[in-house]
PDB file of C-alpha atoms in Angstrom:
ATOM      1  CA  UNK A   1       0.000   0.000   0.000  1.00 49.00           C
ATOM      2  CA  UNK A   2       0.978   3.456  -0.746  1.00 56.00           C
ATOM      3  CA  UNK A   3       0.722   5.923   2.245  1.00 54.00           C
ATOM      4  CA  UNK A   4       0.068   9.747   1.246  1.00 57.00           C
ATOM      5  CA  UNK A   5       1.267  10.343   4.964  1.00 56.00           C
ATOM      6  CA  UNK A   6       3.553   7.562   6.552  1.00 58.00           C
ATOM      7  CA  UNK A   7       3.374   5.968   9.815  1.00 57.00           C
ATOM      8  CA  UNK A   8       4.925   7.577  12.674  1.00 59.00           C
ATOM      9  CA  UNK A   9       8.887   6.788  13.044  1.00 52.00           C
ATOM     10  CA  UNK A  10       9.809   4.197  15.650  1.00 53.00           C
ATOM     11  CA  UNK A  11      11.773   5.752  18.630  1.00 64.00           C
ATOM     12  CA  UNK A  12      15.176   4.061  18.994  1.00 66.00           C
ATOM     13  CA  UNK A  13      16.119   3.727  22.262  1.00 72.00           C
ATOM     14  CA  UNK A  14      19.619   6.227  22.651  1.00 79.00           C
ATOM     15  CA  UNK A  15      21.805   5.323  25.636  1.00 84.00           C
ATOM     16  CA  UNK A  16      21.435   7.817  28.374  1.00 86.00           C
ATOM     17  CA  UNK A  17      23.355   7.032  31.403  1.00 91.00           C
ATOM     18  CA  UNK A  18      25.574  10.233  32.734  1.00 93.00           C
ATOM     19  CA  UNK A  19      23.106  12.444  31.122  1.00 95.00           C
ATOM     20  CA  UNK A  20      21.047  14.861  33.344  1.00 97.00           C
ATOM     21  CA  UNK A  21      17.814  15.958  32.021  1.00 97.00           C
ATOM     22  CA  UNK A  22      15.453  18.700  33.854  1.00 97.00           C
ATOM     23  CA  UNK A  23      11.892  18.551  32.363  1.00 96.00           C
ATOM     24  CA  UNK A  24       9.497  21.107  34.262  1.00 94.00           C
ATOM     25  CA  UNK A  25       5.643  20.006  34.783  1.00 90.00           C
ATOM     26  CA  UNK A  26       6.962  16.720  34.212  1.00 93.00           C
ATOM     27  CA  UNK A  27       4.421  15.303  36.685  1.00 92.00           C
ATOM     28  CA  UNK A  28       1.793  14.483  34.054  1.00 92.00           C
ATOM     29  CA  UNK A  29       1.299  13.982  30.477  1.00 91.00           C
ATOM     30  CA  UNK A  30       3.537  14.523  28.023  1.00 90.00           C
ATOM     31  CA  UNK A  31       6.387  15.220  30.339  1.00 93.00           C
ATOM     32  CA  UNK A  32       5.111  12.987  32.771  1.00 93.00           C
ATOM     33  CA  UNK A  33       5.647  10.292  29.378  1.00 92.00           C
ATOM     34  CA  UNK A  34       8.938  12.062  28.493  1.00 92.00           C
ATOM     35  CA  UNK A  35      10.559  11.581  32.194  1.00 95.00           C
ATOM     36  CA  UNK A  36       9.656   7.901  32.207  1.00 93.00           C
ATOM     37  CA  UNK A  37      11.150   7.283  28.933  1.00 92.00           C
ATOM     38  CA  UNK A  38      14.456   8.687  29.386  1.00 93.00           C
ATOM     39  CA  UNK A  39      14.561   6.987  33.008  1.00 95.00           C
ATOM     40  CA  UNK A  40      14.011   3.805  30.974  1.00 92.00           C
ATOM     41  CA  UNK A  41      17.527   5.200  28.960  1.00 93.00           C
ATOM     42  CA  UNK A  42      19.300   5.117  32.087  1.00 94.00           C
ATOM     43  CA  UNK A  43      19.546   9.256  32.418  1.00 95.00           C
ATOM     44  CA  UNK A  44      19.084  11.365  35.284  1.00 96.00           C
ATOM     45  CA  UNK A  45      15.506  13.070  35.157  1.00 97.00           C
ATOM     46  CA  UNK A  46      14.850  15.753  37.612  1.00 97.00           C
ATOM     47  CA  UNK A  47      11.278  16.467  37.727  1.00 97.00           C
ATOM     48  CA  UNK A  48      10.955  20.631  38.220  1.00 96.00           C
ATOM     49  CA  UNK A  49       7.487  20.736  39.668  1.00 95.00           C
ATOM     50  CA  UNK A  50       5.500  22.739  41.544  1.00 92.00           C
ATOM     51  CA  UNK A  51       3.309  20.763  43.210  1.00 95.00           C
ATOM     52  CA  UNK A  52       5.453  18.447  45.143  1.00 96.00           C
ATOM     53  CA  UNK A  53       2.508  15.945  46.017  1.00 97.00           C
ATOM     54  CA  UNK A  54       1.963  15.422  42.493  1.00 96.00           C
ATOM     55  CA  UNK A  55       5.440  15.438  41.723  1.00 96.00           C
ATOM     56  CA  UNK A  56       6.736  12.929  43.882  1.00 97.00           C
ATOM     57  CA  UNK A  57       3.591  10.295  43.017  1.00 97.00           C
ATOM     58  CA  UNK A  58       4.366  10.770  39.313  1.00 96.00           C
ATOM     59  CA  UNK A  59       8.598   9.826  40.621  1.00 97.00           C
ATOM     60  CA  UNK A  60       7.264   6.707  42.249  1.00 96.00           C
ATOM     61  CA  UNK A  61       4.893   6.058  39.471  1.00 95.00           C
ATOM     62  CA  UNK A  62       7.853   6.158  36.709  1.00 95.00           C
ATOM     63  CA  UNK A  63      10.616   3.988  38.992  1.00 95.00           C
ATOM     64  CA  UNK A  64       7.827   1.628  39.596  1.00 94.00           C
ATOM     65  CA  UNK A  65       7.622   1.123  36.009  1.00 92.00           C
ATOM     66  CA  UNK A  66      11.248   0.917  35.321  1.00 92.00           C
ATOM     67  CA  UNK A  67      12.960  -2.611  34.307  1.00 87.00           C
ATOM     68  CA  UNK A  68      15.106  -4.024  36.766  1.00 89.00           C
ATOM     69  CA  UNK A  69      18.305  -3.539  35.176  1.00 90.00           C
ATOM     70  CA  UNK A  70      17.692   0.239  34.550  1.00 91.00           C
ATOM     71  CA  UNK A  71      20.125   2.610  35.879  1.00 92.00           C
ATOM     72  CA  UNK A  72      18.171   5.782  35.470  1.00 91.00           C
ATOM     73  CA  UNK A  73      17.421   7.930  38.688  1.00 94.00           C
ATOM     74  CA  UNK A  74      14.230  10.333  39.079  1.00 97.00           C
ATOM     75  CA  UNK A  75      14.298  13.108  41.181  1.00 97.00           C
ATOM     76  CA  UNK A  76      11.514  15.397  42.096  1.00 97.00           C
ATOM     77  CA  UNK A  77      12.761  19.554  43.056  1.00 97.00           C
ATOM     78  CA  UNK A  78      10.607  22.317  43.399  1.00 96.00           C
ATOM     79  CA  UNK A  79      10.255  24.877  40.687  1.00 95.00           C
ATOM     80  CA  UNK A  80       7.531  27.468  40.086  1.00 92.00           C
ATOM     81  CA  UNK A  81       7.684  29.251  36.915  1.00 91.00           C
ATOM     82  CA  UNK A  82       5.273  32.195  38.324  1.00 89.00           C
ATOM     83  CA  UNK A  83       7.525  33.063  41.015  1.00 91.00           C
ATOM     84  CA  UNK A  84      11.081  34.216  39.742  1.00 91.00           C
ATOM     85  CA  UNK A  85      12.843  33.912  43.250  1.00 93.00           C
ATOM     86  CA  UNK A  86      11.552  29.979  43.248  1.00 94.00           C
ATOM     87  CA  UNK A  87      13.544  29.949  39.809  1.00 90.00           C
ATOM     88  CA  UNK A  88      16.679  31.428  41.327  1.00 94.00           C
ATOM     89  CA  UNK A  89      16.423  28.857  44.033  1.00 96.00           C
ATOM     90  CA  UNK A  90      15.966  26.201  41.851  1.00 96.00           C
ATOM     91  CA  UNK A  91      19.014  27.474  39.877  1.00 95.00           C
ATOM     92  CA  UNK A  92      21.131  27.567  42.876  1.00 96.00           C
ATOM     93  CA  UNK A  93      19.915  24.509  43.869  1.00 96.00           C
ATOM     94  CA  UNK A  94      20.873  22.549  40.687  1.00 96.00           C
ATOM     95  CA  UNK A  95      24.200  24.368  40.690  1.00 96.00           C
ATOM     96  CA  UNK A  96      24.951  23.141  43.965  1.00 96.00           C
ATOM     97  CA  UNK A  97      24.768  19.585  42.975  1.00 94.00           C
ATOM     98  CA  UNK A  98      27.725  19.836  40.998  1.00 94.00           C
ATOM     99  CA  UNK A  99      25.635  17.983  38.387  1.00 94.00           C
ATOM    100  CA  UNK A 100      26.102  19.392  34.308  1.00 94.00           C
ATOM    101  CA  UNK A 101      22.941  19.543  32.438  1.00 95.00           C
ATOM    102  CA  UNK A 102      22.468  18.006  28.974  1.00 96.00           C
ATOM    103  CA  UNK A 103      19.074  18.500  28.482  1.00 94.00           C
ATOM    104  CA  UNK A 104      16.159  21.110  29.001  1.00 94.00           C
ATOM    105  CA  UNK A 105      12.765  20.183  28.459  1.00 93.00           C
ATOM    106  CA  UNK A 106      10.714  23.124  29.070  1.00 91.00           C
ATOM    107  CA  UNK A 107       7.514  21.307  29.180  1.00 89.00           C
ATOM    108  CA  UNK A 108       5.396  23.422  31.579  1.00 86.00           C
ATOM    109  CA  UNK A 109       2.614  25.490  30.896  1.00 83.00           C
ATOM    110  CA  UNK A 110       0.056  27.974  32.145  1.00 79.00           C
ATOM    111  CA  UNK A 111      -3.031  28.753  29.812  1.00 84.00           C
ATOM    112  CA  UNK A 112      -6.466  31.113  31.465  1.00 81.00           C
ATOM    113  CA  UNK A 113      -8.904  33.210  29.630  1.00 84.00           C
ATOM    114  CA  UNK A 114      -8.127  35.346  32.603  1.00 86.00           C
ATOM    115  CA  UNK A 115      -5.764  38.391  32.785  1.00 88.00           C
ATOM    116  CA  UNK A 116      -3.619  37.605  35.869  1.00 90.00           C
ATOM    117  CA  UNK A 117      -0.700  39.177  37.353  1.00 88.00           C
ATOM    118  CA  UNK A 118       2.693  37.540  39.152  1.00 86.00           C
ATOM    119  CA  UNK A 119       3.559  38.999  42.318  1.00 90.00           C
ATOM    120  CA  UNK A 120       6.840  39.487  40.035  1.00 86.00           C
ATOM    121  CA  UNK A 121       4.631  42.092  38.233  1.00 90.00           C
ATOM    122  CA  UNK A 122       4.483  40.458  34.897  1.00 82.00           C
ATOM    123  CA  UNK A 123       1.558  38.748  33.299  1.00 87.00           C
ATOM    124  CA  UNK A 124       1.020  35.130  34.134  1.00 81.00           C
ATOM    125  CA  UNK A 125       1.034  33.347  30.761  1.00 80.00           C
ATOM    126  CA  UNK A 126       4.404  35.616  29.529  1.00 83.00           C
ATOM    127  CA  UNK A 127       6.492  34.625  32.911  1.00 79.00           C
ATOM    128  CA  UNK A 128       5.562  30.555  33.183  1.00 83.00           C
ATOM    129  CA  UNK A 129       5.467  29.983  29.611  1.00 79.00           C
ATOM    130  CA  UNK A 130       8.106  32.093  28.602  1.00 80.00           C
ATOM    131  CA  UNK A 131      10.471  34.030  31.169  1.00 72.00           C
ATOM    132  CA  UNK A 132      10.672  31.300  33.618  1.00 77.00           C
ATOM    133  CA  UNK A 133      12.366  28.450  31.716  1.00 75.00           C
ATOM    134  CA  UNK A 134      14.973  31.171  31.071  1.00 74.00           C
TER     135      UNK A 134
END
């Protein structure tokens, strides 16, 4: 058969281990999906969340899931994209560790019909989808 559109591409599995990937909102879909994969490629995922509840059932949820011989480590920090100062702590944070980072998956997201304000001054959507990850 002859496909106008062909069928999605396979993922091949890439060998992660000594990588360090931070992928914020990662506690559900697609980054949720994204953190367990890599995990399953032996990296490092650091789930930047701000709901730490959430955050650390969605860890346990993705080592559960992991095969036994899997190397890759989750680990759940707290990051809020609508509060600068909890991005500068993350920052330091991370730095602290010593760890480098390879990879930046800037996965979270804010969407409202309503206009609403940071106390950083700047307009919700523009600062969590936008200035935060930066």
């Amino acid at each position: 058969a002859r496909w106008l559109i062909p069928p999605p591409l396979a993922i091949n599995r890439t060998e992660m281990e000594g990588k360090v990937v931070i992928i914020t909102g990662a506690n559900s879909g697609c980054g949720l999906e994204a953190a367990r994969l890599l995990c399953s490629w032996n990296a490092t995922v650091i789930l930047a969340c701000r709901d730490m509840h959430r955050a650390t059932k969605a860890a346990a949820n993705i080592t559960a899931s992991l095969p036994e011989h899997c190397t890759g480590k989750v680990l759940v920090r707290k990051l809020d994209l609508a509060s600068l100062a909890s991005v500068k702590e993350f920052a330091a944070r991370f730095r602290e560790t010593g760890l480098g980072l390879h990879v930046l998956m800037c996965n979270a997201g804010y969407r409202s019909d309503a206009l609403k304000v940071t106390t950083d001054g700047v307009e919700m959507h523009y600062q969590v989808n936008h200035l935060g990850h930066f």
